[in-house]
Short mmCIF file of C-alpha atoms in Angstrom, two decimals:
data_model
loop_
_atom_site.label_atom_id
_atom_site.label_comp_id
_atom_site.label_asym_id
_atom_site.label_seq_id
_atom_site.Cartn_x
_atom_site.Cartn_y
_atom_site.Cartn_z
CA MET A 1 16.18 61.84 18.51
CA ARG A 2 19.58 62.97 19.82
CA LEU A 3 20.32 59.43 21.07
CA ARG A 4 19.27 57.92 17.74
CA PHE A 5 21.52 60.35 15.88
CA PHE A 6 24.47 59.24 18.03
CA LEU A 7 23.72 55.61 17.28
CA ILE A 8 23.65 56.11 13.53
CA LEU A 9 26.93 58.02 13.71
CA SER A 10 28.41 55.10 15.63
CA LEU A 11 27.48 52.76 12.83
CA THR A 12 28.38 54.93 9.88
CA LEU A 13 31.51 56.69 11.14
CA GLY A 14 33.05 53.83 13.11
CA ALA A 15 32.76 55.45 16.56
CA ALA A 16 33.27 53.21 19.56
CA ALA A 17 30.16 51.22 20.44
CA LEU A 18 28.91 50.32 23.90
CA PRO A 19 30.18 46.95 25.15
CA LEU A 20 27.66 44.18 24.60
CA PRO A 21 27.57 40.54 25.69
CA VAL A 22 29.06 37.97 23.33
CA PRO A 23 26.55 35.32 22.16
CA GLY A 24 27.04 31.79 23.35
CA ALA A 25 27.88 30.40 19.89
CA PRO A 26 31.61 29.66 19.52
CA VAL A 27 33.74 31.79 17.23
CA GLU A 28 34.74 29.81 14.18
CA VAL A 29 38.30 30.37 12.98
CA VAL A 30 39.26 28.57 9.79
CA LYS A 31 42.93 28.39 8.84
CA THR A 32 43.66 28.03 5.13
CA VAL A 33 46.64 26.50 3.36
CA THR A 34 46.23 28.23 0.02
CA THR A 35 49.52 29.18 -1.64
CA ASN A 36 50.17 31.20 -4.76
CA PRO A 37 52.01 29.89 -7.79
CA THR A 38 55.58 31.15 -8.01
CA LEU A 39 56.70 33.45 -10.82
CA ARG A 40 60.27 34.16 -11.86
CA PHE A 41 60.14 37.55 -13.56
CA ARG A 42 63.43 38.29 -15.31
CA GLY A 43 62.44 41.84 -16.17
CA VAL A 44 62.18 43.78 -19.40
CA THR A 45 65.60 44.00 -21.02
CA GLY A 46 66.99 47.53 -21.03
CA ASN A 47 64.01 49.05 -19.16
CA PRO A 48 64.56 48.98 -15.37
CA GLU A 49 61.71 51.45 -14.68
CA LEU A 50 59.13 49.27 -16.44
CA THR A 51 60.57 46.21 -14.70
CA ALA A 52 60.19 47.84 -11.27
CA GLN A 53 56.61 48.93 -11.99
CA MET A 54 55.63 45.45 -13.19
CA GLU A 55 57.12 43.87 -10.06
CA ARG A 56 55.12 46.36 -7.98
CA PHE A 57 51.82 45.43 -9.64
CA PHE A 58 52.50 41.70 -9.57
CA ARG A 59 52.89 42.00 -5.78
CA ALA A 60 49.86 44.29 -5.45
CA SER A 61 47.64 41.90 -7.40
CA GLY A 62 48.31 39.14 -4.86
CA TRP A 63 48.04 36.26 -7.35
CA PHE A 64 51.73 35.33 -7.72
CA ASP A 65 54.66 34.97 -5.35
CA LEU A 66 57.68 36.48 -7.08
CA THR A 67 60.90 34.48 -6.75
CA SER A 68 64.38 34.33 -8.25
CA ARG A 69 64.48 30.53 -8.05
CA GLU A 70 64.96 28.65 -11.30
CA ASP A 71 62.36 26.05 -10.29
CA ALA A 72 59.53 28.64 -10.27
CA GLN A 73 56.25 27.37 -11.69
CA TYR A 74 56.05 30.25 -14.17
CA THR A 75 58.75 32.26 -15.92
CA LEU A 76 58.41 35.63 -17.61
CA SER A 77 60.87 37.79 -19.49
CA GLY A 78 60.33 40.90 -21.55
CA ARG A 79 61.94 42.74 -24.44
CA VAL A 80 61.16 45.72 -26.64
CA GLU A 81 60.77 45.22 -30.37
CA GLY A 82 59.83 48.27 -32.38
CA ASP A 83 56.79 49.93 -30.83
CA ARG A 84 55.78 46.97 -28.65
CA VAL A 85 56.85 45.25 -25.44
CA LEU A 86 56.86 41.46 -25.82
CA LEU A 87 56.59 39.08 -22.86
CA ASP A 88 57.75 35.49 -23.26
CA TYR A 89 55.70 33.43 -20.82
CA GLY A 90 56.41 29.86 -19.77
CA MET A 91 55.37 27.19 -17.28
CA GLY A 92 57.70 24.53 -15.95
CA GLY A 93 60.22 25.23 -18.70
CA ALA A 94 57.64 24.95 -21.48
CA PRO A 95 56.60 28.08 -23.42
CA LEU A 96 52.98 29.17 -23.01
CA GLY A 97 53.04 32.02 -25.50
CA THR A 98 54.00 35.63 -26.08
CA LEU A 99 52.00 38.55 -24.66
CA SER A 100 52.44 42.13 -25.81
CA ALA A 101 51.39 45.77 -25.42
CA PRO A 102 52.25 48.98 -27.32
CA THR A 103 55.02 51.14 -25.86
CA GLY A 104 53.18 54.47 -26.23
CA SER A 105 52.30 54.80 -22.51
CA ASP A 106 54.36 55.79 -19.47
CA ALA A 107 56.01 52.98 -17.49
CA ARG A 108 53.30 52.81 -14.82
CA THR A 109 50.39 52.64 -17.28
CA LEU A 110 52.24 50.12 -19.45
CA ALA A 111 53.06 47.97 -16.41
CA LYS A 112 49.36 47.77 -15.51
CA GLN A 113 48.50 46.61 -19.03
CA LEU A 114 51.23 43.99 -19.13
CA VAL A 115 50.55 42.57 -15.67
CA ASP A 116 46.83 42.46 -16.46
CA SER A 117 47.55 40.48 -19.62
CA VAL A 118 49.44 37.87 -17.57
CA LEU A 119 46.70 37.70 -14.90
CA GLU A 120 43.93 37.34 -17.46
CA PHE A 121 45.88 34.66 -19.33
CA THR A 122 46.60 32.65 -16.18
CA PHE A 123 43.63 33.14 -13.83
CA LYS A 124 40.14 33.07 -15.30
CA GLU A 125 38.67 33.39 -11.78
CA ILE A 126 39.81 37.01 -11.41
CA GLY A 127 36.68 37.86 -13.38
CA VAL A 128 37.46 41.46 -14.31
CA LYS A 129 39.34 42.75 -17.31
CA GLY A 130 41.94 45.28 -16.24
CA PHE A 131 42.27 44.39 -12.54
CA CYS A 132 45.35 46.59 -12.14
CA ASN A 133 43.34 49.56 -13.44
CA THR A 134 40.65 49.26 -10.78
CA ARG A 135 40.82 51.89 -8.05
CA ILE A 136 40.14 52.29 -4.34
CA ALA A 137 38.20 55.19 -2.82
CA PHE A 138 38.54 56.12 0.85
CA ALA A 139 37.87 58.89 3.37
CA ALA A 140 40.83 60.80 4.81
CA GLU A 141 40.82 63.22 7.71
CA THR A 142 42.38 66.42 6.31
CA ALA A 143 41.75 68.55 9.43
CA LYS A 144 39.91 68.19 12.72
CA GLY A 145 36.26 67.47 11.91
CA ILE A 146 36.92 67.39 8.14
CA LYS A 147 37.12 64.35 5.91
CA GLU A 148 37.40 64.25 2.12
CA ILE A 149 37.20 61.43 -0.43
CA PHE A 150 40.42 60.29 -2.13
CA LEU A 151 41.35 57.66 -4.73
CA CYS A 152 44.40 55.43 -5.12
CA ASP A 153 45.62 52.57 -7.30
CA ILE A 154 45.73 48.96 -6.09
CA ASP A 155 49.37 49.42 -5.02
CA GLY A 156 48.45 52.41 -2.83
CA ASP A 157 50.15 54.92 -5.12
CA ASN A 158 48.74 57.58 -7.47
CA ILE A 159 46.64 59.17 -4.69
CA GLU A 160 44.09 61.65 -6.02
CA ARG A 161 41.75 63.95 -4.10
CA LEU A 162 38.14 63.66 -5.27
CA THR A 163 36.25 66.13 -3.04
CA ASP A 164 36.97 69.52 -1.50
CA PHE A 165 33.88 70.45 0.54
CA ARG A 166 35.73 71.04 3.84
CA THR A 167 33.20 69.08 5.82
CA LEU A 168 32.62 65.39 6.58
CA CYS A 169 32.54 63.40 3.33
CA VAL A 170 32.41 59.68 4.14
CA GLU A 171 31.20 56.22 3.03
CA PRO A 172 32.39 56.23 -0.60
CA CYS A 173 30.81 53.73 -3.00
CA PHE A 174 31.68 53.24 -6.67
CA PHE A 175 29.09 53.40 -9.44
CA PRO A 176 29.00 49.95 -11.15
CA ASN A 177 31.11 51.08 -14.14
CA GLY A 178 33.80 52.52 -11.84
CA GLN A 179 33.59 55.97 -13.40
CA SER A 180 32.07 57.83 -10.45
CA VAL A 181 31.84 57.66 -6.64
CA GLY A 182 28.83 58.21 -4.38
CA TYR A 183 29.28 59.32 -0.77
CA THR A 184 27.65 60.99 2.23
CA ARG A 185 28.24 64.68 2.91
CA TYR A 186 27.49 66.16 6.33
CA ASN A 187 26.10 69.69 6.34
CA ARG A 188 25.30 71.94 9.32
CA ALA A 189 21.88 70.46 10.07
CA THR A 190 21.40 67.71 7.48
CA THR A 191 23.25 65.15 5.43
CA ASP A 192 22.90 64.43 1.74
CA VAL A 193 24.19 61.93 -0.79
CA LEU A 194 26.34 63.08 -3.69
CA GLU A 195 27.94 61.47 -6.73
CA THR A 196 31.17 62.77 -8.25
CA ARG A 197 32.40 61.71 -11.67
CA ILE A 198 36.13 61.03 -11.80
CA GLN A 199 36.87 62.14 -15.37
CA PRO A 200 35.83 64.82 -16.18
CA ARG A 201 35.28 65.99 -12.60
CA MET A 202 31.66 66.94 -11.91
CA SER A 203 29.24 66.35 -9.02
CA ARG A 204 25.51 65.96 -8.55
CA ARG A 205 23.30 65.58 -5.49
CA LEU A 206 21.32 62.32 -5.38
CA THR A 207 19.11 63.26 -2.42
CA ALA A 208 17.44 66.54 -1.47
CA MET A 209 15.55 65.62 1.70
CA ASN A 210 15.60 66.96 5.23
CA GLY A 211 17.18 65.00 8.04
CA LEU A 212 19.62 62.14 7.80
CA ASN A 213 20.53 60.70 4.37
CA VAL A 214 23.58 58.40 4.48
CA GLY A 215 25.10 55.16 3.27
CA VAL A 216 24.51 55.23 -0.47
CA ALA A 217 24.86 51.97 -2.42
CA PHE A 218 24.35 51.75 -6.20
CA ALA A 219 22.31 48.86 -7.59
CA PRO A 220 24.30 46.65 -10.01
CA ALA A 221 22.25 47.94 -12.96
CA GLY A 222 23.01 51.54 -11.99
CA ASP A 223 19.34 52.51 -11.98
CA ARG A 224 18.68 52.75 -8.21
CA ILE A 225 20.38 53.52 -4.93
CA ALA A 226 19.84 52.11 -1.47
CA LEU A 227 20.32 54.53 1.40
CA ILE A 228 19.50 55.16 5.05
CA SER A 229 17.19 58.11 5.67
CA SER A 230 15.10 59.79 8.35
CA ALA A 231 13.04 61.70 5.74
CA ALA A 232 9.65 60.28 6.82
CA ASP A 233 7.37 62.21 9.18
CA ASP A 234 8.19 59.84 12.06
CA HIS A 235 11.95 60.60 11.63
CA TRP A 236 12.84 56.94 12.11
CA VAL A 237 16.17 55.95 10.58
CA ASP A 238 15.19 53.35 8.00
CA LEU A 239 16.30 51.68 4.78
CA TYR A 240 15.03 53.11 1.48
CA VAL A 241 15.44 52.46 -2.24
CA LYS A 242 15.38 55.44 -4.59
CA PRO A 243 15.48 55.44 -8.41
CA LEU A 244 18.20 57.56 -9.99
CA GLY A 245 15.64 58.71 -12.56
CA PRO A 246 12.05 59.83 -12.02
CA GLY A 247 9.99 57.94 -9.45
CA PRO A 248 9.17 57.84 -5.75
CA MET A 249 11.48 56.66 -2.98
CA GLN A 250 10.39 53.32 -1.44
CA ARG A 251 10.68 52.62 2.27
CA LEU A 252 11.84 49.07 3.02
CA THR A 253 11.94 49.07 6.84
CA ARG A 254 9.73 50.79 9.39
CA SER A 255 10.81 50.55 13.03
CA GLN A 256 12.52 52.48 15.80
CA SER A 257 15.68 50.41 15.39
CA VAL A 258 18.60 52.04 13.55
CA GLU A 259 19.57 50.76 10.10
CA ALA A 260 22.93 51.35 8.37
CA SER A 261 25.37 50.25 5.65
CA PRO A 262 23.18 48.83 2.83
CA VAL A 263 24.80 46.79 0.05
CA TRP A 264 23.17 45.12 -2.98
CA SER A 265 23.26 41.49 -4.01
CA PRO A 266 25.00 40.82 -7.36
CA ASP A 267 21.64 40.30 -9.11
CA GLY A 268 20.10 43.44 -7.61
CA LYS A 269 17.23 41.52 -6.02
CA ARG A 270 18.25 41.74 -2.35
CA ILE A 271 19.95 44.11 0.06
CA CYS A 272 22.12 43.31 3.06
CA PHE A 273 22.13 45.93 5.80
CA VAL A 274 22.87 46.47 9.48
CA SER A 275 20.18 46.88 12.15
CA ASP A 276 20.30 47.06 15.95
CA GLU A 277 16.77 45.71 16.39
CA THR A 278 18.08 42.75 18.43
CA GLY A 279 19.97 45.06 20.80
CA SER A 280 23.33 45.05 19.00
CA PRO A 281 24.25 45.70 15.36
CA ARG A 282 23.65 42.61 13.22
CA LEU A 283 23.38 41.72 9.53
CA PHE A 284 20.00 41.38 7.83
CA LEU A 285 18.75 40.52 4.35
CA ILE A 286 15.69 41.98 2.68
CA ASP A 287 14.23 41.83 -0.82
CA ALA A 288 14.67 45.01 -2.84
CA ASP A 289 10.89 45.50 -2.70
CA GLY A 290 10.84 45.23 1.12
CA GLY A 291 9.77 41.60 1.56
CA ASN A 292 11.37 38.52 3.15
CA LYS A 293 13.44 40.21 5.81
CA GLN A 294 15.73 37.81 7.69
CA ARG A 295 18.71 37.94 10.03
CA LEU A 296 22.01 36.50 8.84
CA PRO A 297 24.29 34.44 11.09
CA SER A 298 27.48 36.24 12.08
CA LEU A 299 30.48 35.79 14.34
CA GLY A 300 31.21 37.90 17.40
CA SER A 301 29.00 40.22 19.44
CA GLU A 302 28.41 42.76 16.64
CA ALA A 303 28.43 42.65 12.83
CA VAL A 304 28.73 45.86 10.80
CA THR A 305 29.72 47.37 7.41
CA PRO A 306 29.00 44.41 5.08
CA ASP A 307 30.06 44.14 1.44
CA TRP A 308 28.75 41.55 -1.05
CA SER A 309 30.98 39.79 -3.59
CA SER A 310 29.89 38.68 -7.04
CA ASP A 311 30.14 35.02 -5.91
CA ASP A 312 27.74 35.52 -2.97
CA LYS A 313 30.10 36.01 -0.05
CA ILE A 314 29.52 38.76 2.49
CA VAL A 315 32.54 40.26 4.22
CA TYR A 316 31.91 42.24 7.39
CA ALA A 317 33.58 43.64 10.49
CA THR A 318 32.79 41.79 13.72
CA ARG A 319 33.58 42.48 17.36
CA ILE A 320 35.54 39.60 18.90
CA GLY A 321 37.36 39.88 22.20
CA GLY A 322 36.74 43.61 22.49
CA ALA A 323 38.10 44.59 19.05
CA TYR A 324 36.83 44.47 15.50
CA THR A 325 38.20 41.97 13.00
CA VAL A 326 37.13 40.77 9.55
CA ALA A 327 34.96 37.75 8.76
CA VAL A 328 33.36 36.25 5.65
CA LEU A 329 29.96 34.57 5.38
CA ASP A 330 29.52 32.29 2.36
CA LEU A 331 25.82 32.45 1.50
CA LYS A 332 26.05 29.31 -0.65
CA THR A 333 27.60 27.02 1.97
CA GLY A 334 26.73 28.84 5.21
CA GLU A 335 30.39 28.86 6.28
CA ASN A 336 31.27 31.75 8.58
CA ARG A 337 34.98 32.33 9.12
CA ARG A 338 37.39 34.89 10.46
CA VAL A 339 39.93 35.81 7.78
CA THR A 340 42.69 37.51 9.76
CA GLU A 341 44.14 37.09 13.22
CA GLU A 342 46.70 39.87 12.97
CA PRO A 343 46.59 42.40 15.84
CA GLY A 344 44.82 45.73 15.56
CA VAL A 345 41.28 46.94 14.98
CA TRP A 346 40.03 46.02 11.50
CA GLU A 347 36.95 47.80 10.13
CA SER A 348 34.95 48.61 6.97
CA PRO A 349 36.07 45.74 4.68
CA ALA A 350 35.24 45.95 0.97
CA TRP A 351 35.72 43.30 -1.72
CA ALA A 352 38.16 43.60 -4.58
CA PRO A 353 36.64 42.55 -7.92
CA ASP A 354 38.75 39.36 -7.85
CA ARG A 355 36.51 38.07 -5.00
CA ARG A 356 39.64 37.10 -3.07
CA HIS A 357 41.05 40.26 -1.53
CA VAL A 358 39.40 42.90 0.65
CA VAL A 359 40.54 46.40 1.49
CA CYS A 360 39.85 47.68 4.99
CA LYS A 361 40.81 50.14 7.69
CA ARG A 362 43.25 49.02 10.38
CA SER A 363 43.89 50.94 13.58
CA ASP A 364 46.78 50.19 15.90
CA GLY A 365 46.91 53.12 18.28
CA PRO A 366 45.72 56.65 17.46
CA ARG A 367 46.26 56.42 13.67
CA SER A 368 44.43 54.33 11.10
CA SER A 369 45.72 53.12 7.74
CA LEU A 370 44.39 51.07 4.84
CA TYR A 371 45.31 47.41 4.40
CA VAL A 372 44.52 44.66 1.90
CA ILE A 373 43.69 41.22 3.30
CA ASP A 374 43.97 38.02 1.28
CA THR A 375 40.89 36.09 2.45
CA LEU A 376 42.38 32.79 1.26
CA THR A 377 45.69 33.02 3.14
CA GLY A 378 44.88 35.54 5.89
CA LYS A 379 47.93 37.60 4.95
CA ALA A 380 47.64 41.39 5.03
CA ARG A 381 49.68 44.13 3.39
CA LYS A 382 49.70 47.86 4.09
CA LEU A 383 48.12 49.80 1.23
CA VAL A 384 48.19 53.47 2.29
CA ALA A 385 49.52 55.08 5.46
CA THR A 386 49.73 58.84 5.96
CA SER A 387 49.81 61.29 8.85
CA ASN A 388 46.02 61.52 8.48
CA ASN A 389 43.46 58.97 9.63
CA LEU A 390 42.14 56.89 6.72
CA SER A 391 38.87 54.95 6.72
CA MET A 392 35.86 53.50 4.85
CA PRO A 393 37.55 52.17 1.69
CA SER A 394 35.63 50.96 -1.37
CA TRP A 395 37.11 49.00 -4.32
CA SER A 396 35.75 49.60 -7.81
CA LYS A 397 34.32 46.55 -9.52
CA ALA A 398 35.37 47.73 -12.98
CA ALA A 399 38.53 49.26 -14.40
CA LEU A 400 38.84 53.03 -14.72
CA LYS A 401 39.08 53.84 -18.43
#
């Protein structure tokens, strides 16, 4: 049991794994040529603070390349009239229309609203109203052996502490409406799964079972959770589904292999998870009722910490050449590709709601920070870096209201 406990910690906390042989299949690396449209943003007349905040969120969104060139594909200029900010928007010299928002908010809040209005007007594929108001949850080491859950905005600013249990709180996962976060809390002899509401702040325990209870994932309908537990009499570490209301917990796997990191399909009918039943951690699919289990193809010698986008792509961390990097499996086409070749150790990727960007942990030496990767271009930008180690990010799929 002690060995099995070490293995599950390796999977859930990102500890170094034992070296394993690389399969014979070649690693597929796909280089993309996607480029963003260019935007010439002339600012909001007489309001440099709002201008700076809008520029910040345009860059953080990753959907435009800002430029000062007059031949930019899009042009945008703002002005204040009465109690509203008006944005004159054009394309190739031709006006597209005027967008607006009331001036009653602070510059940062107003910038999010205005940038979101431009994104929603221009890019239907973003697929979420209020992208700039989505948030990112992550675990941060606040002292030796202690991690707490924090939140930040998509630009890495507005950092907010969510938990204060002074123990290991890890593996955050947003409730579907973005208003609360589930996570694993390590106690002296057991672990449990909690959910904390962001506003107003309140917490509840989702599991009350002996043994190991980790890796919570909320079903898209918000009525069930998937988790990894050793609650059964055999103490095997298996995948379970538990209703959030009354009802029994259902066991989906039953073996001596170690399961980890469940994530739901967009329709709530299937679950992707990690299992070491083949000798090394790999990705598997299973129906939410426990049927039709199958292994998914993956790059590298290991595949861990998957996340499932709303357009049926699974992003995961994979071990290639002795270090972890990030890859994406398209379940519709079967394409498997590595999405970044930048140096460092990249782990725990999680999709943004735009189905284009992922947030992940990057280590380059003793410290780890959070980065955002553009899966279309392979470019990465630093999101949050502090004196503490940061890990296990999760991106809300809905805006925080």
